[in-house]
PDB file of C-alpha atoms in Angstrom:
ATOM      1  CA  LEU A 191      -0.179   0.139   0.047  1.00  0.00           C
ATOM      2  CA  LYS A 192       1.212   3.448  -0.515  1.00  0.00           C
ATOM      3  CA  LYS A 193      -0.393   6.919  -0.107  1.00  0.00           C
ATOM      4  CA  ASP A 194       0.238  10.271   0.909  1.00  0.00           C
ATOM      5  CA  SER A 195      -0.678  10.115   4.446  1.00  0.00           C
ATOM      6  CA  ILE A 196      -0.346  12.259   7.667  1.00  0.00           C
ATOM      7  CA  SER A 197       0.934   9.343  10.016  1.00  0.00           C
ATOM      8  CA  PRO A 198       4.060   9.566  11.610  1.00  0.00           C
ATOM      9  CA  ASN A 199       7.404   8.528   9.543  1.00  0.00           C
ATOM     10  CA  TYR A 200       9.119   6.345  11.529  1.00  0.00           C
ATOM     11  CA  GLY A 201      11.736   5.295   9.250  1.00  0.00           C
ATOM     12  CA  ASN A 202      12.792   1.553   8.988  1.00  0.00           C
ATOM     13  CA  ASP A 203      11.289   0.262  12.096  1.00  0.00           C
ATOM     14  CA  PHE A 204       7.847   0.124  10.378  1.00  0.00           C
ATOM     15  CA  PRO A 205       8.624  -0.101   6.811  1.00  0.00           C
ATOM     16  CA  ILE A 206       5.582  -1.961   5.640  1.00  0.00           C
ATOM     17  CA  LEU A 207       2.192  -0.176   5.795  1.00  0.00           C
ATOM     18  CA  GLU A 208      -0.409  -2.938   6.355  1.00  0.00           C
ATOM     19  CA  GLY A 209      -3.640  -1.047   6.405  1.00  0.00           C
ATOM     20  CA  LEU A 210      -4.836   2.207   5.468  1.00  0.00           C
ATOM     21  CA  THR A 211      -8.414   4.123   6.018  1.00  0.00           C
ATOM     22  CA  SER A 212      -9.414   7.182   3.882  1.00  0.00           C
ATOM     23  CA  GLY A 213     -12.222   8.715   4.676  1.00  0.00           C
ATOM     24  CA  ARG A 214     -13.978  11.756   2.910  1.00  0.00           C
ATOM     25  CA  VAL A 215     -16.824  14.026   4.489  1.00  0.00           C
ATOM     26  CA  GLN A 216     -19.091  16.311   2.412  1.00  0.00           C
ATOM     27  CA  PHE A 217     -21.149  18.897   3.455  1.00  0.00           C
ATOM     28  CA  LYS A 218     -23.697  19.761   0.863  1.00  0.00           C
ATOM     29  CA  TYR A 219     -27.122  22.093   1.887  1.00  0.00           C
ATOM     30  CA  ASN A 220     -29.992  23.688   0.479  1.00  0.00           C
ATOM     31  CA  LEU A 221     -32.010  27.119   1.346  1.00  0.00           C
ATOM     32  CA  GLU A 222     -35.509  27.543   1.182  1.00  0.00           C
ATOM     33  CA  PHE A 223     -36.603  31.254   0.646  1.00  0.00           C
ATOM     34  CA  LYS A 224     -39.738  32.988   1.808  1.00  0.00           C
ATOM     35  CA  GLY A 225     -40.938  36.174   0.660  1.00  0.00           C
ATOM     36  CA  THR A 226     -43.324  38.807  -0.734  1.00  0.00           C
ATOM     37  CA  GLN A 227     -43.407  41.485  -3.673  1.00  0.00           C
ATOM     38  CA  GLU A 228     -45.728  44.713  -3.970  1.00  0.00           C
ATOM     39  CA  MET A 229     -46.072  45.540  -7.746  1.00  0.00           C
ATOM     40  CA  ARG A 230     -47.149  48.413  -7.184  1.00  0.00           C
ATOM     41  CA  SER A 231     -44.233  49.966  -5.218  1.00  0.00           C
ATOM     42  CA  ARG A 232     -41.983  47.442  -7.115  1.00  0.00           C
ATOM     43  CA  LYS A 233     -40.828  45.985  -3.508  1.00  0.00           C
ATOM     44  CA  ALA A 234     -40.164  43.100  -2.038  1.00  0.00           C
ATOM     45  CA  CYS A 235     -39.211  41.527   0.983  1.00  0.00           C
ATOM     46  CA  VAL A 236     -36.829  38.087   1.324  1.00  0.00           C
ATOM     47  CA  ALA A 237     -35.899  36.129   3.478  1.00  0.00           C
ATOM     48  CA  ALA A 238     -34.673  32.275   4.446  1.00  0.00           C
ATOM     49  CA  ASN A 239     -37.240  29.999   5.411  1.00  0.00           C
ATOM     50  CA  ALA A 240     -35.135  26.589   6.133  1.00  0.00           C
ATOM     51  CA  ALA A 241     -32.178  25.429   5.427  1.00  0.00           C
ATOM     52  CA  HIS A 242     -31.009  21.603   4.768  1.00  0.00           C
ATOM     53  CA  ILE A 243     -27.914  20.110   5.873  1.00  0.00           C
ATOM     54  CA  VAL A 244     -26.657  16.590   4.913  1.00  0.00           C
ATOM     55  CA  ILE A 245     -23.029  15.776   6.270  1.00  0.00           C
ATOM     56  CA  THR A 246     -22.218  12.272   4.269  1.00  0.00           C
ATOM     57  CA  TYR A 247     -18.871  10.226   5.947  1.00  0.00           C
ATOM     58  CA  THR A 248     -17.947   7.932   3.557  1.00  0.00           C
ATOM     59  CA  PRO A 249     -14.564   5.879   4.524  1.00  0.00           C
ATOM     60  CA  THR A 250     -12.598   3.516   2.785  1.00  0.00           C
ATOM     61  CA  VAL A 251     -10.579   0.774   5.000  1.00  0.00           C
ATOM     62  CA  TYR A 252      -7.897  -0.828   2.661  1.00  0.00           C
ATOM     63  CA  ILE A 253      -5.543  -3.977   3.699  1.00  0.00           C
ATOM     64  CA  SER A 254      -2.827  -5.154   1.435  1.00  0.00           C
ATOM     65  CA  ARG A 255      -3.409  -8.552  -0.076  1.00  0.00           C
ATOM     66  CA  ASP A 256      -0.190  -9.665   1.223  1.00  0.00           C
ATOM     67  CA  ILE A 257      -2.050 -10.796   4.725  1.00  0.00           C
ATOM     68  CA  PRO A 258      -4.663 -13.077   4.646  1.00  0.00           C
ATOM     69  CA  ASN A 259      -8.323 -12.807   5.528  1.00  0.00           C
ATOM     70  CA  ARG A 260      -8.540 -14.024   8.687  1.00  0.00           C
ATOM     71  CA  SER A 261      -5.318 -13.762   9.812  1.00  0.00           C
ATOM     72  CA  CYS A 262      -4.875 -12.500  13.349  1.00  0.00           C
ATOM     73  CA  ARG A 263      -2.529  -9.663  11.548  1.00  0.00           C
ATOM     74  CA  TYR A 264      -5.848  -9.112   8.915  1.00  0.00           C
ATOM     75  CA  GLY A 265      -7.924  -8.867  12.313  1.00  0.00           C
ATOM     76  CA  VAL A 266      -5.305  -6.736  14.410  1.00  0.00           C
ATOM     77  CA  THR A 267      -4.788  -4.200  10.965  1.00  0.00           C
ATOM     78  CA  LEU A 268      -8.228  -4.211  10.251  1.00  0.00           C
ATOM     79  CA  ASN A 269      -9.517  -3.051  14.490  1.00  0.00           C
ATOM     80  CA  HIS A 270      -6.500  -0.709  14.010  1.00  0.00           C
ATOM     81  CA  GLU A 271      -8.089   0.787  10.406  1.00  0.00           C
ATOM     82  CA  MET A 272     -11.494   0.868  12.552  1.00  0.00           C
ATOM     83  CA  LYS A 273      -9.803   3.076  15.347  1.00  0.00           C
ATOM     84  CA  HIS A 274      -9.653   5.544  12.376  1.00  0.00           C
ATOM     85  CA  VAL A 275     -13.497   5.303  11.541  1.00  0.00           C
ATOM     86  CA  ARG A 276     -14.598   5.611  14.578  1.00  0.00           C
ATOM     87  CA  VAL A 277     -12.724   9.047  15.952  1.00  0.00           C
ATOM     88  CA  ASP A 278     -13.994  10.038  12.430  1.00  0.00           C
ATOM     89  CA  ILE A 279     -17.595   9.370  13.464  1.00  0.00           C
ATOM     90  CA  ASP A 280     -16.993  10.769  17.401  1.00  0.00           C
ATOM     91  CA  THR A 281     -15.695  13.819  15.379  1.00  0.00           C
ATOM     92  CA  ILE A 282     -18.640  14.446  13.204  1.00  0.00           C
ATOM     93  CA  ASN A 283     -21.231  13.742  15.816  1.00  0.00           C
ATOM     94  CA  GLN A 284     -19.060  16.490  17.658  1.00  0.00           C
ATOM     95  CA  TYR A 285     -19.681  19.241  15.193  1.00  0.00           C
ATOM     96  CA  ILE A 286     -23.256  18.578  14.187  1.00  0.00           C
ATOM     97  CA  PRO A 287     -24.524  21.136  17.202  1.00  0.00           C
ATOM     98  CA  ASP A 288     -21.670  23.679  16.324  1.00  0.00           C
ATOM     99  CA  ILE A 289     -22.803  23.653  12.489  1.00  0.00           C
ATOM    100  CA  LYS A 290     -25.946  23.706  13.103  1.00  0.00           C
ATOM    101  CA  ALA A 291     -25.114  27.176  15.277  1.00  0.00           C
ATOM    102  CA  ALA A 292     -23.181  28.368  13.022  1.00  0.00           C
ATOM    103  CA  ALA A 293     -26.130  28.039  10.454  1.00  0.00           C
ATOM    104  CA  VAL A 294     -28.593  29.672  12.990  1.00  0.00           C
ATOM    105  CA  ARG A 295     -26.768  32.444  13.100  1.00  0.00           C
ATOM    106  CA  ALA A 296     -25.606  33.140   9.564  1.00  0.00           C
ATOM    107  CA  LEU A 297     -29.299  33.115   8.598  1.00  0.00           C
ATOM    108  CA  ARG A 298     -30.312  35.603  11.428  1.00  0.00           C
ATOM    109  CA  HIS A 299     -27.072  37.955  10.160  1.00  0.00           C
ATOM    110  CA  ALA A 300     -28.031  37.821   7.277  1.00  0.00           C
ATOM    111  CA  GLN A 301     -31.363  38.460   6.530  1.00  0.00           C
ATOM    112  CA  THR A 302     -33.154  41.755   8.197  1.00  0.00           C
ATOM    113  CA  MET A 303     -36.660  41.630   6.257  1.00  0.00           C
ATOM    114  CA  GLN A 304     -36.796  45.138   5.385  1.00  0.00           C
ATOM    115  CA  PRO A 305     -38.081  46.032   1.606  1.00  0.00           C
ATOM    116  CA  ILE A 306     -36.221  45.590  -1.012  1.00  0.00           C
ATOM    117  CA  GLU A 307     -36.180  46.778  -5.006  1.00  0.00           C
ATOM    118  CA  SER A 308     -38.089  44.105  -6.764  1.00  0.00           C
ATOM    119  CA  ARG A 309     -35.176  43.895  -8.811  1.00  0.00           C
ATOM    120  CA  ASP A 310     -32.832  43.280  -6.230  1.00  0.00           C
ATOM    121  CA  VAL A 311     -34.616  39.630  -4.739  1.00  0.00           C
ATOM    122  CA  GLU A 312     -32.049  37.326  -6.614  1.00  0.00           C
ATOM    123  CA  LYS A 313     -29.134  39.279  -5.426  1.00  0.00           C
ATOM    124  CA  MET A 314     -30.557  39.267  -1.767  1.00  0.00           C
ATOM    125  CA  ARG A 315     -30.999  35.934  -2.086  1.00  0.00           C
ATOM    126  CA  ASN A 316     -27.347  35.154  -3.281  1.00  0.00           C
ATOM    127  CA  ASP A 317     -26.071  37.543  -0.123  1.00  0.00           C
ATOM    128  CA  ILE A 318     -27.846  34.667   2.339  1.00  0.00           C
ATOM    129  CA  SER A 319     -26.484  31.935   0.259  1.00  0.00           C
ATOM    130  CA  ALA A 320     -23.419  33.302   0.486  1.00  0.00           C
ATOM    131  CA  GLU A 321     -23.249  34.214   4.162  1.00  0.00           C
ATOM    132  CA  PHE A 322     -24.499  30.904   5.156  1.00  0.00           C
ATOM    133  CA  SER A 323     -21.639  28.943   2.534  1.00  0.00           C
ATOM    134  CA  LYS A 324     -19.447  31.122   4.838  1.00  0.00           C
ATOM    135  CA  ALA A 325     -20.590  29.420   8.137  1.00  0.00           C
ATOM    136  CA  ILE A 326     -20.375  25.986   6.651  1.00  0.00           C
ATOM    137  CA  ASN A 327     -17.181  26.166   5.429  1.00  0.00           C
ATOM    138  CA  GLU A 328     -15.576  27.665   8.532  1.00  0.00           C
ATOM    139  CA  GLN A 329     -16.729  24.680  10.539  1.00  0.00           C
ATOM    140  CA  SER A 330     -15.891  22.104   8.038  1.00  0.00           C
ATOM    141  CA  SER A 331     -12.598  23.763   7.730  1.00  0.00           C
ATOM    142  CA  ALA A 332     -12.526  23.465  11.602  1.00  0.00           C
ATOM    143  CA  LEU A 333     -13.657  20.065  11.288  1.00  0.00           C
ATOM    144  CA  GLU A 334     -10.906  18.658   9.291  1.00  0.00           C
ATOM    145  CA  LYS A 335      -8.566  20.410  11.471  1.00  0.00           C
ATOM    146  CA  THR A 336      -9.462  18.873  14.515  1.00  0.00           C
ATOM    147  CA  ARG A 337      -9.958  15.116  12.509  1.00  0.00           C
ATOM    148  CA  ALA A 338      -6.244  15.208  11.162  1.00  0.00           C
ATOM    149  CA  GLU A 339      -4.992  16.403  14.443  1.00  0.00           C
ATOM    150  CA  ARG A 340      -7.147  12.939  16.261  1.00  0.00           C
ATOM    151  CA  GLN A 341      -6.264  10.727  13.689  1.00  0.00           C
ATOM    152  CA  ARG A 342      -2.732  11.561  14.694  1.00  0.00           C
ATOM    153  CA  ARG A 343      -3.006  10.671  17.957  1.00  0.00           C
ATOM    154  CA  VAL A 344      -4.373   7.080  16.731  1.00  0.00           C
ATOM    155  CA  ASP A 345      -0.881   6.269  14.855  1.00  0.00           C
ATOM    156  CA  THR A 346       1.542   6.774  17.936  1.00  0.00           C
ATOM    157  CA  ARG A 347       4.897   5.073  18.539  1.00  0.00           C
ATOM    158  CA  ALA A 348       3.409   3.125  21.228  1.00  0.00           C
ATOM    159  CA  GLU A 349       0.332   1.729  18.768  1.00  0.00           C
ATOM    160  CA  TYR A 350       2.676   0.768  15.902  1.00  0.00           C
ATOM    161  CA  ASP A 351       4.922  -0.923  18.521  1.00  0.00           C
ATOM    162  CA  ARG A 352       1.284  -2.821  19.903  1.00  0.00           C
ATOM    163  CA  LEU A 353       0.623  -3.648  16.295  1.00  0.00           C
ATOM    164  CA  SER A 354       3.874  -5.385  15.213  1.00  0.00           C
ATOM    165  CA  HIS A 355       3.827  -7.220  18.615  1.00  0.00           C
ATOM    166  CA  ASP A 356       0.702  -8.595  18.189  1.00  0.00           C
ATOM    167  CA  CYS A 357       0.878 -11.903  16.146  1.00  0.00           C
ATOM    168  CA  ALA A 358       3.605 -12.111  16.675  1.00  0.00           C
ATOM    169  CA  GLY A 359       4.144 -15.934  15.907  1.00  0.00           C
ATOM    170  CA  GLU A 360       2.291 -15.473  12.823  1.00  0.00           C
ATOM    171  CA  ARG A 361       3.920 -15.766   9.743  1.00  0.00           C
ATOM    172  CA  ARG A 362       4.545 -12.393   7.746  1.00  0.00           C
TER     173      ARG A 362
END
């Protein structure tokens, strides 16, 4: 297995990579708008009525084909990689309240429900969407930074020492 990684480099002590976990987190959202228009005065009011945020996490665990299925080494490697998956899921779950709060703040800040020119309705929707997007992107960046920090804590020298000694009697 070869992959760019943020795992520590222990040089020749651990030259064989037996497993790898790659997790992808995606944020998708849409906003629903409400508004009214007064045709005679050419004035309108527009505001975000609802926000729907979907966070998807897609983990992919790779285990070297050199490790036989159902072997001790395979099980130990899989268990280690599943630690990475659990760290990601726990981190995402921890961030959900912060994401919700940031979304609510962004929508409150972005909309005033003041009358605007009817021709500016689309611009106002775009401005509200941009404010919302900025808040979600900030949360996404914070989540990714925390994920990276927590993943490094899984791949420690002590963990690699433990993994190398588990199944010590098994041939590689």
